Amino acid sequence: MSPLFSGVAMIAQIIINITAKRLQKAFTYIVPPEIEAQVKAGSRVLVPFGKRYEEGIVIAVGPEAGEETAYTLKPVLTVLSPQTGAQDEILDTALWISKYYLCNFADALRLFLIDKQGLAREYTLGLGKPDYAGTAEEEEILSYVRSHDDALEKNVYKRFAPDLVEGLLAQGVLVRYENLRNAVAAKTEKWLVFEHGDRDGVLMRKRKQAALLVLLAEKGEVPLRELMAEGFSRDTAKKLVNAGFAKWAEREKETTYVDVAKGKDTAWQLMPEQKRAVRRIQEGDQKKTWLLRGVTGSGKTEVYLRLAKDVIAAGKQVLILVPEIGLTGQIVRRFTARFGDDIVVMHSRLSKGERRNNCRRMAKGESHICIGARSAVFTAFADLGLVIVDEEHDGSYKQEEAPRYHAVNVARRRAAYYGCPVVLGSATPSVSDYKRALDGTYGLIELSRRVRNRPLPQIAIADMREELALGNYGVLSDKLADLLAETLRAGKQAIVLLNRRGFSTFVMCRKCGYVVKCDTCDVPMVYHKAADGLRCHYCDAVKEVPALCPNCGSKYIKFFGAGTEKVEAKLKELFPAARIVRLDQDTTKRKNSADVIIEAFRQHEFDILLGTQMVAKGHDFPGVAAVGILAADSLLNLPSYMAGERTFQLLTQAAGRAGRGDVPGRVVIQTYAPDHYVIAHSKAQDYAAFYEEEIKFRRELAYPPFKKLMKIMITDEVEQTLWQKGNHLYDLLCRHKDGCGDEALEIVGPYVDMIKKIRNRYRIAILLRHTDLSAVKLYIRREAAFWQRGILIDVDPAF
C-alpha cells in the first residue's frame, strides 16, 4: 500500500448510501489527518466511488493494518454530518435488521436517518464549444446558457426541445456539470447575547434599547424571534450590537410541534391491579418483555405514566410507540400534561427540521420521552430506560415497504442493548405474543377491570339476514337506528364504524355483470360521491362513472356496497339535527387533521363520529354511550390466516370506546355470520376463549406462532417473464431444501397473489414455511437471483 499521508494512517470502513440491492459490503477508505477527529462510527461522509462522489456512512474506524495491497486507498473527502447517540447500538441493530429482514446494510442504516440521502445533486449546463455556429433553434439554447452562469439542466429542458438539448450535449457543444450540496445542515437562527451593561449611561435617552438591554442582562441570551414577539424590533437589536452592548450568535433552531396540554394531569389513585402491574415491572427482570393485557378502559395509560415517571427520575429515557400519531393525540396530551416540554414527538408528518431537532434532543439527553408512530423506533437515544408499545397488536407496526421490519421486534432488539424492559400493552394482544406470555417468554400482567369498576359495554348482535327478511335493505339495522336515536335524545355521543371508505365499493352492470376496474390495478374502483367519480384505492387513479356499460353498452349501471360516505348520507337523513363528522383517509389528508377531528368530537362539538378503523384506535371519549359496527364480518372473508384475529381485535377495540364515562355503554354489531366463533367471542368480550379456539386453528394448520413464514413477491410488467422468474426461484429453493435441517422446508407456489396486478405490474408469490428460516435466509442472501429487480422479500408477513 502507498499511504497518501505521513505517520500512522487511519482507515474507515464505509457503507455507500445508495439503494443498489447487491451492494452488501463495506468499502475501505483512508482518513486524512485533518478530519480524523470528526470521522467516527455513524458519521456521514463524502467519498469518491467509481467515477462519482457518493455519501457514505462510517461503520468502523481504526489504524491502518499495514499490509501491502495492489491498490491505493482513496481518501474520505469531507464529513457531511457527525452522528449522535449510541452508534455501536445503532450499527448493531441495523446489521441485525439487514440479516433478519433480508435487506442490504445501507437500507437498514437509512432507517435511522432523518435525511435518507444527505447529498443533493444539481446539474447545470455550460458551453463546451463557444464558437459553435448552429441553427436558429440551437442558437436560442446557447444564448440562454451563455446568459445564465448556472443554467439548471432541468430549466433548459423545460424551455427548449429536449431532442435539441440532447443533440448539443452529444456533440460536446453543451457540457453537463454535477454540483453537490450537503442537505443535512442544521437549521439555525439568530440569538442576541449580552456583553456588558450600560456603565456610562449611553442609553439614558434610548428607552427601547435600554429596556432590551435590561431584558438581555436578565436572561443572558435570547432568540431574536422571542425579542420581536416581546415588541422589540430587529433594528433596535442591531443598534445594541453596534454599540457593543450585545453580540449576535447562531444557534440551532428549536422547533415546537406539541402544544403543552392546558392544565395539569394529576395522578389519581391506582386500582389494586394497576398497582401490582407497576410493581411487577419495576421489581422484575429489567431485560424482560412484559405483555400488559388490560380490558378496554382499564387504565393502561396511567400505568405507562407511573413507569415513565420513575425511569425519568433515574435519569433515563422512555420510548412510547403508538399505532398512528395523528389518532393518538390523547396519549400525547396526557404525557405533556404530566411531564410538560420534556417530550418530543416523532412521526413522518413532521417537517425534516422538526424531526432533526427532536432526534438531536433525544440523542443528547435534553428530552426524556419520545412518543411516536412506527418510525420513532429508530430515534437515537442517550440512555434508554423503558420502551412502551401501546396497542401492540396493531398491524400498522409492520412496515409495508422495504425493509419490511416490525417495529415491536426492532424495539425489543434496541431495549436489549440498553438492558431495559419493554411493555406491550393491549386489550387484544396478538395471538403470537399472548402465546409467548403464556409460555413464559414474556411476563404476563392482566388488568381484568375497568377503572372505577365501570362495567364493560353491553353488546347486541343484529343479524342482517333477518333484517333483509323483514324488508330492511338499508345500511343500518333497526336495532342500531333505535340505539342511535335513544343516545341522541339522551344528549350522549355515538361512534359508527365501517371499515370501507367511499360511497359505493364497486360499480357493476346489472345486465352483463361487468365491474368497473382500475386500468392499471386488478381491483374494482370505488365510487366517491363527494368527488363524483371512481377512484382506485391502490394507485389513486380516477375516472368518471360510465353512463353506459363499456362491455355491453347497456344503461343498467348500478352502485353496489356501502362505504363511509354512503353511511354518512343515511345518518344525516335519519338524524337531520345531529352533528356528524367523518374520520377516514379522505377527511384526514392535511397535517394534524385527524387529531383536530378527534379533539372536536371529544369536546362534544359533534354527536356522531363515523369512520373506518381509525375510530377504534385507543380513544377515550367519556361522552360516548353507543357504538355501532357495520359489516362486522367483512374481514373474515379475506384469504389470510390472521382474518379471525384481525376481526376480533377490531370489534373488541371498537366496542371498547363505549361506556368510559358515567353512562354504561351499549354496542350493536351488524353481521351476516352471527354464529361464527369470532363474532360470538367478540360479543362476550372474551379474549381468553377466542385465543383458545384461534390457537387450535393455528396449530393444526402450522401457522405462526408454530411456524415461521416468509413471502417472496415477484412483480413484472410482462406476465410471461413473471412466471419464468417465479419458477426459477422455486427451483432454486427446492434444491436448497436439504440444507434446512431434519424438518423439510415447505415451499408453496408460485401462485397468483391476492391482487393480481398493481400499477401495471403483475404479482405472484412464493410462501416459505419452517420452524427456523435462518438457513434459507443465508442461502437467499448469497444467491443473486433473489436480489434482482422486482423481487420483494417479506419476513414474517402480516397477511
mmCIF file of C-alpha atoms in Angstrom, residues 653-772:
data_model
loop_
_atom_site.group_PDB
_atom_site.id
_atom_site.type_symbol
_atom_site.label_atom_id
_atom_site.label_comp_id
_atom_site.label_asym_id
_atom_site.label_seq_id
_atom_site.Cartn_x
_atom_site.Cartn_y
_atom_site.Cartn_z
ATOM 1 C CA GLN A 653 -61.462 -2.342 20.292
ATOM 2 C CA ALA A 654 -64.378 -0.513 18.645
ATOM 3 C CA ALA A 655 -66.853 -1.752 21.237
ATOM 4 C CA GLY A 656 -64.465 -0.654 23.983
ATOM 5 C CA ARG A 657 -64.937 3.015 23.052
ATOM 6 C CA ALA A 658 -68.410 2.914 24.658
ATOM 7 C CA GLY A 659 -69.223 3.413 28.328
ATOM 8 C CA ARG A 660 -65.998 5.034 29.524
ATOM 9 C CA GLY A 661 -67.877 7.849 31.258
ATOM 10 C CA ASP A 662 -70.667 7.792 33.820
ATOM 11 C CA VAL A 663 -73.236 6.244 31.478
ATOM 12 C CA PRO A 664 -72.932 2.492 30.681
ATOM 13 C CA GLY A 665 -72.095 1.710 27.070
ATOM 14 C CA ARG A 666 -74.188 -0.185 24.532
ATOM 15 C CA VAL A 667 -72.975 -1.665 21.239
ATOM 16 C CA VAL A 668 -74.697 -3.135 18.181
ATOM 17 C CA ILE A 669 -72.692 -5.396 15.873
ATOM 18 C CA GLN A 670 -74.234 -5.922 12.426
ATOM 19 C CA THR A 671 -73.278 -9.214 10.790
ATOM 20 C CA TYR A 672 -74.356 -11.922 8.366
ATOM 21 C CA ALA A 673 -72.444 -14.551 10.382
ATOM 22 C CA PRO A 674 -73.712 -14.257 13.981
ATOM 23 C CA ASP A 675 -72.734 -17.863 14.796
ATOM 24 C CA HIS A 676 -69.079 -17.501 13.800
ATOM 25 C CA TYR A 677 -66.807 -18.077 16.796
ATOM 26 C CA VAL A 678 -65.075 -14.714 16.278
ATOM 27 C CA ILE A 679 -68.376 -12.829 16.368
ATOM 28 C CA ALA A 680 -69.592 -14.836 19.388
ATOM 29 C CA HIS A 681 -66.433 -14.181 21.432
ATOM 30 C CA SER A 682 -66.422 -10.521 20.398
ATOM 31 C CA LYS A 683 -69.971 -10.207 21.733
ATOM 32 C CA ALA A 684 -68.875 -11.778 25.026
ATOM 33 C CA GLN A 685 -65.648 -9.683 25.045
ATOM 34 C CA ASP A 686 -63.874 -12.901 25.989
ATOM 35 C CA TYR A 687 -60.292 -12.766 24.738
ATOM 36 C CA ALA A 688 -59.239 -15.974 26.500
ATOM 37 C CA ALA A 689 -61.993 -18.022 24.844
ATOM 38 C CA PHE A 690 -61.179 -16.520 21.446
ATOM 39 C CA TYR A 691 -57.489 -17.300 21.932
ATOM 40 C CA GLU A 692 -58.173 -20.955 22.765
ATOM 41 C CA GLU A 693 -60.095 -21.509 19.524
ATOM 42 C CA GLU A 694 -57.713 -19.466 17.401
ATOM 43 C CA ILE A 695 -54.568 -21.187 18.694
ATOM 44 C CA LYS A 696 -56.018 -24.625 17.860
ATOM 45 C CA PHE A 697 -56.587 -23.475 14.292
ATOM 46 C CA ARG A 698 -53.033 -22.130 14.062
ATOM 47 C CA ARG A 699 -51.540 -25.345 15.469
ATOM 48 C CA GLU A 700 -53.496 -27.609 13.116
ATOM 49 C CA LEU A 701 -52.524 -25.641 10.005
ATOM 50 C CA ALA A 702 -48.932 -24.914 11.116
ATOM 51 C CA TYR A 703 -49.287 -21.135 11.070
ATOM 52 C CA PRO A 704 -47.467 -18.677 13.379
ATOM 53 C CA PRO A 705 -46.588 -18.866 16.200
ATOM 54 C CA PHE A 706 -45.916 -22.560 15.478
ATOM 55 C CA LYS A 707 -44.096 -21.973 12.199
ATOM 56 C CA LYS A 708 -42.232 -19.020 10.684
ATOM 57 C CA LEU A 709 -43.343 -17.596 7.342
ATOM 58 C CA MET A 710 -41.531 -15.764 4.571
ATOM 59 C CA LYS A 711 -43.225 -14.411 1.466
ATOM 60 C CA ILE A 712 -41.305 -13.778 -1.743
ATOM 61 C CA MET A 713 -43.234 -11.472 -4.053
ATOM 62 C CA ILE A 714 -42.286 -11.378 -7.723
ATOM 63 C CA THR A 715 -43.530 -8.464 -9.840
ATOM 64 C CA ASP A 716 -43.084 -7.701 -13.536
ATOM 65 C CA GLU A 717 -44.819 -5.772 -16.297
ATOM 66 C CA VAL A 718 -44.712 -8.854 -18.572
ATOM 67 C CA GLU A 719 -46.724 -11.792 -17.268
ATOM 68 C CA GLN A 720 -44.697 -14.425 -19.113
ATOM 69 C CA THR A 721 -41.412 -13.083 -17.704
ATOM 70 C CA LEU A 722 -43.024 -13.000 -14.273
ATOM 71 C CA TRP A 723 -43.729 -16.733 -14.293
ATOM 72 C CA GLN A 724 -40.272 -17.521 -15.642
ATOM 73 C CA LYS A 725 -38.737 -15.641 -12.697
ATOM 74 C CA GLY A 726 -41.089 -17.279 -10.209
ATOM 75 C CA ASN A 727 -40.456 -20.818 -11.453
ATOM 76 C CA HIS A 728 -36.687 -20.215 -11.457
ATOM 77 C CA LEU A 729 -36.755 -19.053 -7.825
ATOM 78 C CA TYR A 730 -38.942 -22.032 -6.906
ATOM 79 C CA ASP A 731 -36.418 -24.421 -8.479
ATOM 80 C CA LEU A 732 -33.549 -22.781 -6.594
ATOM 81 C CA LEU A 733 -35.404 -23.092 -3.292
ATOM 82 C CA CYS A 734 -36.278 -26.737 -3.951
ATOM 83 C CA ARG A 735 -32.592 -27.549 -4.498
ATOM 84 C CA HIS A 736 -31.801 -25.905 -1.174
ATOM 85 C CA LYS A 737 -34.429 -27.775 0.882
ATOM 86 C CA ASP A 738 -31.909 -30.330 2.108
ATOM 87 C CA GLY A 739 -29.923 -27.612 3.881
ATOM 88 C CA CYS A 740 -32.733 -26.732 6.308
ATOM 89 C CA GLY A 741 -32.205 -29.454 8.904
ATOM 90 C CA ASP A 742 -34.282 -32.524 9.712
ATOM 91 C CA GLU A 743 -37.563 -30.757 9.057
ATOM 92 C CA ALA A 744 -38.382 -30.138 5.410
ATOM 93 C CA LEU A 745 -38.735 -26.577 4.217
ATOM 94 C CA GLU A 746 -42.286 -26.139 2.942
ATOM 95 C CA ILE A 747 -42.468 -24.199 -0.341
ATOM 96 C CA VAL A 748 -45.867 -23.075 -1.603
ATOM 97 C CA GLY A 749 -46.170 -21.558 -5.062
ATOM 98 C CA PRO A 750 -45.550 -19.726 -7.156
ATOM 99 C CA TYR A 751 -49.189 -18.611 -7.048
ATOM 100 C CA VAL A 752 -51.118 -15.531 -8.140
ATOM 101 C CA ASP A 753 -51.165 -13.015 -5.311
ATOM 102 C CA MET A 754 -54.437 -11.858 -3.741
ATOM 103 C CA ILE A 755 -54.285 -8.816 -6.048
ATOM 104 C CA LYS A 756 -53.069 -9.931 -9.456
ATOM 105 C CA LYS A 757 -51.803 -6.565 -10.694
ATOM 106 C CA ILE A 758 -50.971 -3.178 -9.134
ATOM 107 C CA ARG A 759 -49.689 -0.171 -11.113
ATOM 108 C CA ASN A 760 -49.363 -2.275 -14.267
ATOM 109 C CA ARG A 761 -47.090 -4.807 -12.576
ATOM 110 C CA TYR A 762 -48.319 -8.402 -12.287
ATOM 111 C CA ARG A 763 -47.778 -10.147 -8.970
ATOM 112 C CA ILE A 764 -47.125 -13.740 -7.979
ATOM 113 C CA ALA A 765 -45.758 -15.072 -4.713
ATOM 114 C CA ILE A 766 -43.876 -17.953 -3.122
ATOM 115 C CA LEU A 767 -44.527 -18.783 0.540
ATOM 116 C CA LEU A 768 -41.889 -20.463 2.706
ATOM 117 C CA ARG A 769 -42.747 -22.142 5.994
ATOM 118 C CA HIS A 770 -40.407 -23.648 8.593
ATOM 119 C CA THR A 771 -39.769 -23.551 12.343
ATOM 120 C CA ASP A 772 -36.444 -21.797 11.686
#
